Structure formats: C-alpha cells, structure tokens
C-alpha cells in the first residue's frame, strides 16, 4: 500500500511540485479509512472537501428519480474526486461510494486555499484534471447520444477495462453493471454481448467478459463496424 506522501506524489494534483510542497500538502490532508459499501457523500449534499484515493476503490454514480442509476467512474489509488464542490461551493454533482475498503486523504477548503496560495502550480494541475474530465464527458456524450447500443456497450467495456483493470482484458462484471455504465437496459446488454461474441470481439464466461480485440471494440464504439 502507498504511504500518504507516496499517494499524494502519484496524484496528478501534485505533478511537478517540489518535495517540500508535498510535505506541506501532506500536513493539510487528513487520512480517513472507509469500509466497502460506505457512502462517502450523495449527489446534492453540501460539502467542500476534495478526496485523494490512497488505497481501495471508489465509484462515482447518480441515481435518478425512477430508481435507475448511471455509473460515471471507478477511481483507484492516486485519483482525485470532490474537487467540483470544493471549487464552486455548489452541491455534490454525483454520489461517491466505497467499493473496496479504502483509505482516502481529505483536503478541506481552508487547507486547499493556503496550499494553492503557496504553490499555484497545484491550481494549474487541478485545471488539467478538470480538462481531462471534460474531454471524457464530451466523448461519453457523443457515444451515448449518437451511437447504437453496441457502441455504448463497447464504450462501457473499454472504460471499465481502463478504470478497474488498468487496461487488463478479463473483466468480472454483471450485465446490470454494464447497463448502468452504457445507459441501456440489461436485456440490450445481453443481446449486444452475444453479437460481439459471435464477431469474436469478446469471450463470455459466467460473470466475466474477456476483451479479445480491444481495437475492434474501439471501432465498434466509434460506429466504424
Ligand atoms: P463533486 O461535484 O464535488 O462531487 C462528486 C464528484 O464526482 C465530482 O465533484 C467529481 O469529482 C466526480 N465526478 C463527477 N462527474 C464525474 C465523471 N463524469 N467522471 C468522473 N468523476 C466525476
């Protein structure tokens, strides 16, 4: 497991900052342990703390009035969340729940402001994190609004492989999880997965999907095949 300072050194928030700045930053963060299943905050909550994942996994999602859920992301060690409410004082834009026992480093607004006043490069790094998230959100909007169900499912498989398996090809997941990630129904996911299997793009096991041809899946995601 990473130490607090290693976890901070690995996060894009502290890319390029000096060792001294890292030590000062470490003092500003509070480490908190959360068991799997713990809700860290809910969409709509007020709260102005930013979190860095030191260990474990957190998922970011939203539940809608009709009970459906959309999953936005799985976050692992080094990744940052909760920065939006920290910056604009608006309610949380999504909910955050622990999926694997986690240690999170928490930074409150006061600590944040004194850090960025001393080390403005941290503010730039935060802007880079937001730019990356905006790019991903644009791609997601494109795929979810223009692509057929097969494009959306391919997108969800690629996203899961990157976020939960560091680019690994064998994913353990349920069709329901894939439906939540791809904004489609469980039945549609099953139909699409069978078609992708017949095209030898994936191999289906019980509770698992193996990506046999990630490049082919990216083409499906972009509607090219
Ligand atoms: P905040 O709005 O403070 O609380 C919810 C957090 O979820 C938000 O900050 C971001 O850090 C994170 N978040 C929101 N939308 C996404 C997304 N589409 N992908 C990854 N993380 C997100």
XYZ file of N, CA and C and ligand atoms in Angstrom:
697
model
N 0.840 -1.198 0.000
C 0.000 0.000 0.000
C 0.883 1.260 0.000
N 0.392 2.304 -0.671
C 1.153 3.551 -0.733
C 1.126 4.253 0.625
N 2.211 4.960 0.975
C 2.148 5.834 2.155
C 1.383 7.094 1.742
N 1.026 7.920 2.736
C 0.271 9.142 2.431
C 1.018 9.987 1.406
N 2.331 10.173 1.675
C 3.087 11.073 0.802
C 3.260 10.468 -0.587
N 3.454 9.115 -0.663
C 3.557 8.476 -1.989
C 2.247 8.644 -2.748
N 1.122 8.467 -2.026
C -0.185 8.605 -2.693
C -0.329 10.012 -3.257
N 0.094 11.012 -2.474
C -0.005 12.387 -2.969
C 0.937 12.606 -4.144
N 2.159 12.033 -4.042
C 3.131 12.221 -5.121
C 2.605 11.635 -6.421
N 1.758 10.579 -6.313
C 1.255 9.912 -7.525
C 0.052 10.596 -8.146
N -0.600 11.455 -7.362
C -1.802 12.046 -7.944
C -1.442 13.182 -8.898
N -2.219 13.291 -9.995
C -1.953 14.367 -10.955
C -2.057 15.760 -10.316
N -2.715 15.829 -9.158
C -2.839 17.122 -8.477
C -1.473 17.674 -8.068
N -0.527 16.783 -7.790
C 0.782 17.232 -7.309
C 1.901 16.967 -8.311
N 1.511 16.777 -9.592
C 2.524 16.533 -10.626
C 3.453 17.744 -10.703
N 4.775 17.450 -10.669
C 5.757 18.519 -10.877
C 5.977 19.412 -9.667
N 5.334 19.155 -8.526
C 5.581 20.038 -7.380
C 6.776 19.520 -6.571
N 7.405 20.417 -5.822
C 8.635 20.070 -5.113
C 8.335 19.136 -3.936
N 9.407 18.505 -3.459
C 9.318 17.618 -2.293
C 8.785 18.392 -1.077
N 9.270 19.636 -0.922
C 8.817 20.461 0.218
C 7.311 20.706 0.121
N 6.848 21.027 -1.087
C 5.417 21.294 -1.267
C 4.604 20.053 -0.903
N 5.149 18.877 -1.288
C 4.456 17.618 -0.975
C 4.331 17.417 0.532
N 5.434 17.740 1.242
C 5.415 17.591 2.705
C 4.378 18.539 3.318
N 4.354 19.769 2.825
C 3.382 20.755 3.335
C 1.963 20.266 3.025
N 1.785 19.737 1.793
C 0.463 19.248 1.386
C 0.016 18.112 2.299
N 0.972 17.225 2.597
C 0.624 16.080 3.446
C 0.026 16.549 4.775
N 0.584 17.632 5.321
C 0.085 18.173 6.604
C -1.354 18.684 6.458
N -1.688 19.144 5.252
C -3.025 19.731 5.061
C -4.119 18.670 4.893
N -3.721 17.441 4.535
C -4.698 16.362 4.317
C -4.942 15.558 5.587
N -6.161 15.051 5.741
C -6.492 14.155 6.858
C -6.770 12.778 6.250
N -6.149 11.710 6.797
C -6.384 10.361 6.262
C -7.597 9.752 6.963
N -8.510 9.167 6.184
C -9.713 8.531 6.740
C -9.881 7.157 6.116
N -10.238 6.160 6.957
C -10.487 4.809 6.439
C -11.984 4.603 6.263
N -12.358 3.974 5.170
C -13.773 3.711 4.901
C -13.924 2.250 4.488
N -14.904 1.519 5.069
C -15.124 0.138 4.639
C -15.885 0.078 3.316
N -15.764 -1.071 2.611
C -16.514 -1.259 1.364
C -17.999 -1.060 1.660
N -18.690 -0.409 0.762
C -20.135 -0.190 0.918
C -20.468 1.157 1.534
N -19.477 1.825 2.106
C -19.735 3.106 2.774
C -20.004 4.214 1.748
N -21.090 4.958 2.003
C -21.402 6.103 1.157
C -20.588 7.292 1.666
N -19.769 7.865 0.831
C -18.929 8.982 1.282
C -19.751 10.274 1.247
N -20.444 10.473 0.126
C -21.440 11.553 0.062
C -22.412 11.228 -1.052
N -23.552 11.944 -1.015
C -24.578 11.722 -2.016
C -24.715 12.936 -2.920
N -25.129 12.719 -4.166
C -25.397 13.846 -5.066
C -26.361 14.791 -4.367
N -26.100 16.079 -4.422
C -26.987 17.062 -3.787
C -26.522 17.475 -2.399
N -25.647 16.679 -1.778
C -25.132 17.052 -0.451
C -24.310 18.332 -0.545
N -24.301 19.062 0.562
C -23.378 20.194 0.629
C -22.079 19.666 1.214
N -20.986 20.205 0.757
C -19.709 19.708 1.282
C -18.624 20.250 0.420
N -17.517 20.630 1.033
C -16.497 21.271 0.236
C -15.133 20.677 0.531
N -15.052 19.348 0.469
C -13.746 18.708 0.655
C -13.390 17.960 -0.612
N -12.095 17.890 -0.867
C -11.588 17.138 -2.010
C -10.951 15.863 -1.461
N -11.032 14.772 -2.213
C -10.502 13.488 -1.747
C -9.458 12.953 -2.727
N -8.399 12.362 -2.163
C -7.444 11.617 -2.980
C -7.507 10.167 -2.502
N -7.645 9.229 -3.445
C -7.697 7.816 -3.062
C -6.269 7.349 -2.772
N -6.035 6.925 -1.524
C -4.705 6.382 -1.194
C -4.684 4.888 -1.497
N -5.758 4.185 -1.091
C -5.870 2.762 -1.421
C -7.343 2.437 -1.550
N -7.638 1.291 -2.197
C -9.025 0.878 -2.361
C -9.641 1.459 -3.620
N -10.960 1.324 -3.711
C -11.683 1.782 -4.924
C -12.972 2.483 -4.558
N -13.280 3.522 -5.319
C -14.487 4.312 -5.078
C -15.249 4.385 -6.391
N -16.587 4.317 -6.300
C -17.323 4.536 -7.553
C -18.137 5.817 -7.464
N -18.237 6.485 -8.613
C -18.955 7.755 -8.729
C -20.187 7.480 -9.591
N -21.360 7.833 -9.098
C -22.585 7.491 -9.817
C -23.693 8.460 -9.459
N -24.799 8.339 -10.182
C -26.000 9.135 -9.866
C -27.218 8.252 -9.919
N -28.136 8.475 -8.983
C -29.401 7.735 -9.002
C -30.485 8.719 -9.431
N -31.354 8.288 -10.339
C -32.406 9.179 -10.833
C -33.729 8.866 -10.153
N -34.712 9.774 -10.374
C -35.989 9.652 -9.666
C -36.652 8.300 -9.891
N -36.494 7.747 -11.105
C -37.171 6.472 -11.382
C -36.366 5.279 -10.862
N -35.313 5.540 -10.085
C -34.548 4.449 -9.470
C -33.367 3.987 -10.316
N -33.327 4.425 -11.596
C -32.196 3.997 -12.424
C -30.913 4.665 -11.973
N -29.822 3.999 -12.249
C -28.526 4.529 -11.825
C -27.619 4.661 -13.040
N -26.833 5.723 -13.068
C -25.792 5.839 -14.092
C -24.461 5.848 -13.380
N -23.546 5.015 -13.873
C -22.234 4.965 -13.248
C -21.298 5.854 -14.062
N -20.604 6.757 -13.404
C -19.700 7.653 -14.128
C -18.277 7.114 -14.157
N -17.827 6.621 -13.007
C -16.404 6.235 -12.984
C -16.091 5.362 -11.776
N -15.048 4.563 -11.943
C -14.412 3.885 -10.819
C -13.063 4.577 -10.618
N -12.739 4.907 -9.386
C -11.476 5.604 -9.132
C -10.595 4.773 -8.212
N -9.310 4.736 -8.527
C -8.359 3.960 -7.724
C -7.256 4.854 -7.178
N -6.197 4.229 -6.591
C -5.124 4.980 -5.940
C -4.558 6.117 -6.805
N -4.410 7.291 -6.162
C -3.843 8.455 -6.849
C -4.913 9.339 -7.464
N -6.143 8.810 -7.611
C -7.155 9.631 -8.296
C -7.879 10.573 -7.326
N -8.388 11.651 -7.909
C -8.965 12.755 -7.136
C -10.467 12.847 -7.409
N -11.271 13.108 -6.392
C -12.680 13.440 -6.627
C -13.152 14.444 -5.580
N -14.325 15.035 -5.854
C -14.892 16.010 -4.914
C -14.354 17.412 -5.128
N -13.574 17.604 -6.213
C -12.961 18.922 -6.446
C -13.993 19.943 -6.936
N -15.112 19.449 -7.523
C -16.046 20.406 -8.116
C -16.722 21.253 -7.038
N -17.237 20.616 -5.990
C -17.882 21.387 -4.906
C -16.858 22.210 -4.138
N -15.636 21.709 -4.060
C -14.585 22.483 -3.392
C -14.386 23.813 -4.129
N -14.445 23.742 -5.470
C -14.161 24.940 -6.258
C -15.345 25.894 -6.347
N -16.567 25.337 -6.514
C -17.683 26.264 -6.796
C -18.733 26.330 -5.689
N -18.518 25.607 -4.578
C -19.453 25.673 -3.446
C -20.871 25.221 -3.784
N -21.028 24.545 -4.901
C -22.353 24.023 -5.260
C -22.498 22.618 -4.676
N -23.754 22.098 -4.601
C -23.930 20.737 -4.068
C -23.167 19.697 -4.893
N -22.912 18.564 -4.284
C -22.180 17.483 -4.968
C -22.906 17.089 -6.251
N -22.145 16.935 -7.340
C -22.742 16.638 -8.641
C -23.048 15.156 -8.807
N -22.496 14.316 -7.936
C -22.695 12.868 -8.048
C -22.454 12.262 -6.673
N -22.816 10.989 -6.523
C -22.574 10.294 -5.255
C -21.259 9.530 -5.330
N -20.652 9.293 -4.172
C -19.389 8.540 -4.122
C -19.537 7.444 -3.078
N -19.237 6.203 -3.484
C -19.373 5.056 -2.585
C -18.112 4.200 -2.665
N -17.713 3.650 -1.505
C -16.516 2.810 -1.470
C -16.877 1.415 -1.981
N -16.110 0.898 -2.962
C -16.381 -0.462 -3.427
C -15.355 -1.461 -2.907
N -14.153 -0.997 -2.605
C -13.152 -1.859 -1.938
C -12.635 -1.034 -0.788
N -12.486 -1.643 0.427
C -12.015 -0.901 1.607
C -10.996 0.148 1.182
N -11.201 1.377 1.670
C -10.377 2.465 1.134
C -9.795 3.346 2.231
N -8.611 3.892 1.958
C -8.089 4.995 2.767
C -8.101 6.204 1.848
N -8.781 7.258 2.297
C -8.897 8.473 1.491
C -8.202 9.607 2.213
N -7.515 10.447 1.459
C -6.890 11.644 2.018
C -7.812 12.815 1.713
N -8.246 13.495 2.765
C -9.270 14.521 2.615
C -8.647 15.904 2.798
N -8.998 16.821 1.892
C -8.488 18.198 1.970
C -9.673 19.160 2.058
N -9.752 19.911 3.148
C -10.851 20.861 3.314
C -10.485 22.199 2.668
N -11.509 23.046 2.526
C -11.335 24.282 1.759
C -10.202 25.181 2.292
N -10.133 25.341 3.624
C -9.084 26.208 4.197
C -7.701 25.725 3.799
N -7.512 24.402 3.983
C -6.219 23.795 3.651
C -5.919 23.987 2.177
N -6.967 23.809 1.358
C -6.806 23.954 -0.091
C -6.316 25.362 -0.437
N -6.992 26.385 0.131
C -6.632 27.755 -0.226
C -5.222 28.101 0.226
N -4.843 27.657 1.429
C -3.487 28.032 1.837
C -2.447 27.301 0.980
N -2.789 26.076 0.537
C -1.848 25.356 -0.344
C -1.696 26.050 -1.700
N -2.839 26.404 -2.324
C -2.709 26.978 -3.675
C -2.118 28.389 -3.650
N -2.281 29.080 -2.529
C -1.629 30.401 -2.448
C -0.110 30.230 -2.444
N 0.331 29.206 -1.722
C 1.793 28.989 -1.655
C 2.327 28.342 -2.916
N 1.549 27.390 -3.464
C 2.030 26.613 -4.616
C 0.987 26.670 -5.736
N 0.975 27.783 -6.510
C -0.086 27.948 -7.524
C -0.093 26.854 -8.594
N 1.044 26.125 -8.738
C 1.038 25.065 -9.763
C -0.011 23.996 -9.444
N -0.404 23.895 -8.171
C -1.441 22.921 -7.791
C -2.776 23.313 -8.436
N -3.017 24.598 -8.521
C -4.248 25.103 -9.146
C -4.250 24.763 -10.638
N -3.089 24.919 -11.257
C -2.981 24.555 -12.675
C -3.251 23.056 -12.847
N -2.666 22.253 -11.943
C -2.878 20.805 -12.046
C -4.359 20.454 -11.909
N -5.053 21.161 -11.041
C -6.480 20.903 -10.862
C -7.238 21.247 -12.155
N -6.803 22.328 -12.814
C -7.435 22.696 -14.089
C -7.203 21.589 -15.123
N -6.011 20.976 -15.098
C -5.716 19.887 -16.041
C -6.636 18.689 -15.760
N -6.846 18.407 -14.482
C -7.744 17.295 -14.110
C -9.157 17.572 -14.641
N -9.607 18.817 -14.492
C -10.960 19.168 -14.957
C -11.044 19.106 -16.481
N -9.965 19.532 -17.164
C -9.960 19.484 -18.634
C -10.068 18.028 -19.097
N -9.357 17.142 -18.421
C -9.388 15.722 -18.795
C -10.809 15.175 -18.604
N -11.419 15.566 -17.482
C -12.777 15.068 -17.204
C -13.757 15.613 -18.244
N -13.552 16.850 -18.675
C -14.441 17.436 -19.688
C -14.280 16.711 -21.025
N -13.042 16.397 -21.372
C -12.822 15.642 -22.609
C -13.543 14.304 -22.555
N -13.402 13.611 -21.395
C -14.058 12.306 -21.259
C -15.571 12.464 -21.338
N -16.081 13.536 -20.689
C -17.533 13.746 -20.682
C -18.033 14.036 -22.104
N -17.225 14.779 -22.910
C -17.610 15.053 -24.296
C -17.685 13.766 -25.106
N -16.666 12.906 -24.926
C -16.654 11.635 -25.657
C -17.873 10.807 -25.240
N -18.130 10.781 -23.933
C -19.242 9.991 -23.408
C -20.578 10.495 -23.990
N -20.710 11.820 -24.038
C -21.943 12.416 -24.566
C -22.121 11.998 -26.026
N -21.007 12.043 -26.760
C -21.057 11.680 -28.182
C -21.485 10.225 -28.331
N -20.804 9.345 -27.568
C -21.100 7.915 -27.708
C -22.533 7.634 -27.256
N -22.930 8.215 -26.127
C -24.252 7.893 -25.588
C -25.375 8.530 -26.397
N -25.102 9.658 -27.079
C -26.219 10.236 -27.820
C -26.287 9.798 -29.270
N -25.145 9.438 -29.850
C -25.212 9.110 -31.271
C -25.053 7.627 -31.580
N -24.391 6.908 -30.714
C -24.114 5.512 -31.066
C -25.288 4.602 -30.739
N -25.351 3.504 -31.490
C -26.311 2.455 -31.197
C -25.895 1.773 -29.897
N -26.781 0.906 -29.428
C -26.499 0.191 -28.170
C -25.142 -0.517 -28.222
N -24.771 -1.071 -29.391
C -23.500 -1.817 -29.423
C -22.303 -0.877 -29.222
N -22.409 0.336 -29.717
C -21.339 1.317 -29.490
C -21.237 1.670 -28.013
N -22.378 1.810 -27.387
C -22.380 2.183 -25.966
C -21.824 1.071 -25.088
N -22.179 -0.178 -25.454
C -21.685 -1.298 -24.642
C -20.173 -1.440 -24.835
N -19.723 -1.267 -26.086
C -18.276 -1.343 -26.350
C -17.559 -0.252 -25.550
N -18.141 0.932 -25.521
C -17.568 2.051 -24.762
C -17.456 1.686 -23.278
N -18.531 1.099 -22.718
C -18.532 0.747 -21.290
C -17.463 -0.312 -20.994
N -17.278 -1.263 -21.925
C -16.264 -2.310 -21.701
C -14.860 -1.697 -21.687
N -14.606 -0.789 -22.618
C -13.282 -0.156 -22.704
C -13.036 0.701 -21.460
N -14.062 1.427 -21.036
C -13.934 2.295 -19.873
C -13.643 1.461 -18.610
N -14.391 0.357 -18.455
C -14.172 -0.492 -17.280
C -12.771 -1.083 -17.282
N -12.335 -1.528 -18.462
C -11.011 -2.130 -18.554
C -9.939 -1.124 -18.123
N -10.112 0.147 -18.539
C -9.125 1.177 -18.166
C -9.200 1.524 -16.692
N -10.439 1.695 -16.197
C -10.586 2.245 -14.842
C -10.440 1.202 -13.744
N -10.899 -0.024 -14.007
C -10.892 -1.011 -12.924
C -9.789 -2.043 -13.069
N -9.294 -2.223 -14.297
C -8.334 -3.308 -14.530
C -7.027 -2.810 -15.132
N -6.756 -1.515 -15.028
C -5.536 -0.931 -15.591
C -5.274 -1.398 -17.013
N -6.309 -1.453 -17.812
C -6.143 -1.873 -19.201
C -6.163 -3.381 -19.390
N -6.387 -4.148 -18.307
C -6.460 -5.622 -18.402
C -7.674 -6.039 -19.214
N -7.630 -7.277 -19.763
C -8.669 -7.686 -20.709
C -9.767 -8.547 -20.120
N -9.519 -9.114 -18.918
C -10.556 -10.006 -18.363
C -11.326 -9.274 -17.272
N -12.584 -8.954 -17.556
C -13.383 -8.156 -16.630
C -14.407 -9.036 -15.932
N -14.513 -8.878 -14.621
C -15.589 -9.566 -13.894
C -16.714 -8.551 -13.707
N -17.861 -8.840 -14.263
C -18.957 -7.878 -14.150
C -20.291 -8.527 -14.453
N -21.347 -7.869 -14.019
C -22.694 -8.349 -14.329
C -23.236 -7.524 -15.502
N -24.235 -8.092 -16.166
C -24.851 -7.365 -17.281
C -25.520 -6.090 -16.774
N -25.984 -6.127 -15.491
C -26.622 -4.944 -14.912
C -25.602 -3.796 -14.801
N -24.387 -4.127 -14.323
C -23.352 -3.076 -14.197
C -23.053 -2.456 -15.566
N -22.952 -3.340 -16.567
C -22.672 -2.827 -17.913
C -23.800 -1.933 -18.405
N -25.045 -2.303 -18.056
C -26.197 -1.490 -18.461
C -26.100 -0.111 -17.816
N -25.690 -0.060 -16.537
C -25.595 1.238 -15.840
C -24.492 2.114 -16.423
N -23.446 1.466 -16.889
C -22.345 2.240 -17.465
C -22.652 2.714 -18.883
N -23.481 1.944 -19.592
C -23.669 2.273 -21.003
C -25.006 2.954 -21.258
N -25.775 3.195 -20.206
C -27.053 3.899 -20.367
C -28.028 3.117 -21.222
N -28.066 1.786 -21.047
C -29.011 0.966 -21.805
C -29.595 -0.098 -20.855
N -30.454 -0.977 -21.366
C -31.085 -1.952 -20.452
C -30.259 -3.235 -20.359
N -30.542 -4.020 -19.338
C -29.812 -5.278 -19.139
C -30.050 -6.222 -20.319
N -31.298 -6.251 -20.802
C -31.644 -7.149 -21.918
C -30.831 -6.761 -23.159
N -30.716 -5.450 -23.389
C -29.959 -4.988 -24.561
C -28.491 -5.365 -24.418
N -27.963 -5.216 -23.205
C -26.555 -5.571 -22.970
C -26.340 -7.036 -23.341
N -27.251 -7.908 -22.903
C -27.097 -9.337 -23.180
C -27.107 -9.586 -24.690
N -28.041 -8.933 -25.380
C -28.141 -9.121 -26.841
C -26.853 -8.644 -27.528
N -26.358 -7.475 -27.117
C -25.153 -6.926 -27.750
C -23.944 -7.816 -27.456
N -23.836 -8.274 -26.216
C -22.676 -9.117 -25.855
C -22.653 -10.388 -26.697
N -23.840 -10.967 -26.947
C -23.878 -12.187 -27.763
C -23.413 -11.892 -29.191
N -23.820 -10.728 -29.708
C -23.383 -10.360 -31.069
C -21.870 -10.139 -31.091
N -21.330 -9.452 -30.056
C -19.873 -9.192 -30.016
C -19.102 -10.509 -29.886
N -19.692 -11.443 -29.151
C -19.052 -12.763 -29.037
C -19.026 -13.447 -30.404
N -20.146 -13.392 -31.142
C -20.210 -14.054 -32.451
C -19.201 -13.436 -33.428
N -18.872 -12.159 -33.181
C -17.871 -11.492 -34.053
C -16.453 -11.665 -33.514
N -16.315 -12.505 -32.478
C -15.013 -12.815 -31.855
C -14.309 -11.583 -31.293
N -15.109 -10.615 -30.852
C -14.524 -9.427 -30.210
C -14.403 -9.646 -28.702
N -15.290 -10.461 -28.148
C -15.229 -10.772 -26.718
C -15.464 -12.260 -26.509
N -15.030 -12.735 -25.309
C -15.328 -14.111 -24.921
C -16.139 -14.018 -23.636
N -17.270 -14.705 -23.564
C -18.144 -14.585 -22.385
C -17.950 -15.781 -21.461
N -17.776 -15.512 -20.154
C -17.732 -16.572 -19.157
C -18.875 -16.336 -18.190
N -18.956 -17.138 -17.113
C -20.045 -16.846 -16.170
C -19.574 -15.706 -15.266
N -20.222 -14.569 -15.378
C -19.848 -13.384 -14.601
C -18.592 -12.698 -15.108
N -18.152 -13.030 -16.322
C -16.957 -12.339 -16.828
C -17.064 -12.092 -18.336
N -16.331 -11.078 -18.770
C -16.230 -10.785 -20.205
C -14.752 -10.559 -20.497
N -14.239 -11.289 -21.480
C -12.835 -11.089 -21.862
C -12.794 -10.297 -23.165
N -11.987 -9.242 -23.186
C -11.883 -8.432 -24.409
C -10.827 -9.084 -25.311
N -11.264 -9.691 -26.421
C -10.321 -10.393 -27.292
C -9.671 -9.427 -28.279
N -10.385 -8.365 -28.616
C -9.901 -7.456 -29.656
C -10.246 -6.003 -29.272
N -9.448 -5.403 -28.354
C -9.770 -4.047 -27.890
C -9.831 -3.023 -29.023
N -8.975 -3.191 -30.056
C -9.018 -2.233 -31.171
C -10.345 -2.355 -31.911
N -10.765 -3.596 -32.122
C -12.063 -3.820 -32.779
C -13.188 -3.203 -31.962
N -13.090 -3.319 -30.631
C -14.138 -2.754 -29.774
C -14.151 -1.227 -29.864
N -12.949 -0.636 -29.992
C -12.914 0.833 -30.151
C -13.597 1.239 -31.454
N -13.412 0.423 -32.495
C -14.094 0.715 -33.772
C -15.612 0.625 -33.599
N -16.038 -0.396 -32.843
C -17.482 -0.526 -32.579
C -17.969 0.704 -31.814
N -17.159 1.131 -30.822
C -17.524 2.287 -30.004
C -17.753 3.529 -30.874
N -16.908 3.687 -31.898
C -16.999 4.862 -32.755
C -17.953 4.660 -33.935
N -18.651 3.524 -33.944
C -19.624 3.257 -35.011
C -18.956 2.900 -36.341
N -17.691 2.457 -36.300
C -16.964 2.161 -37.552
C -17.143 0.707 -38.006
N -17.706 -0.137 -37.140
C -18.002 -1.512 -37.581
C -19.170 -2.097 -36.824
P -18.232 16.986 -6.681
O -19.341 17.524 -7.503
O -17.668 17.807 -5.613
O -18.729 15.595 -6.047
C -18.957 14.496 -6.937
C -17.672 14.250 -7.657
O -17.718 13.212 -8.605
C -17.312 15.476 -8.504
O -17.022 16.542 -7.636
C -16.200 14.918 -9.322
O -15.006 14.857 -8.576
C -16.698 13.488 -9.548
N -17.321 13.356 -10.883
C -18.431 13.958 -11.314
N -18.711 13.564 -12.575
C -17.749 12.705 -12.940
C -17.480 11.958 -14.129
N -18.292 12.010 -15.201
N -16.384 11.169 -14.138
C -15.580 11.092 -13.058
N -15.793 11.754 -11.910
C -16.857 12.562 -11.859
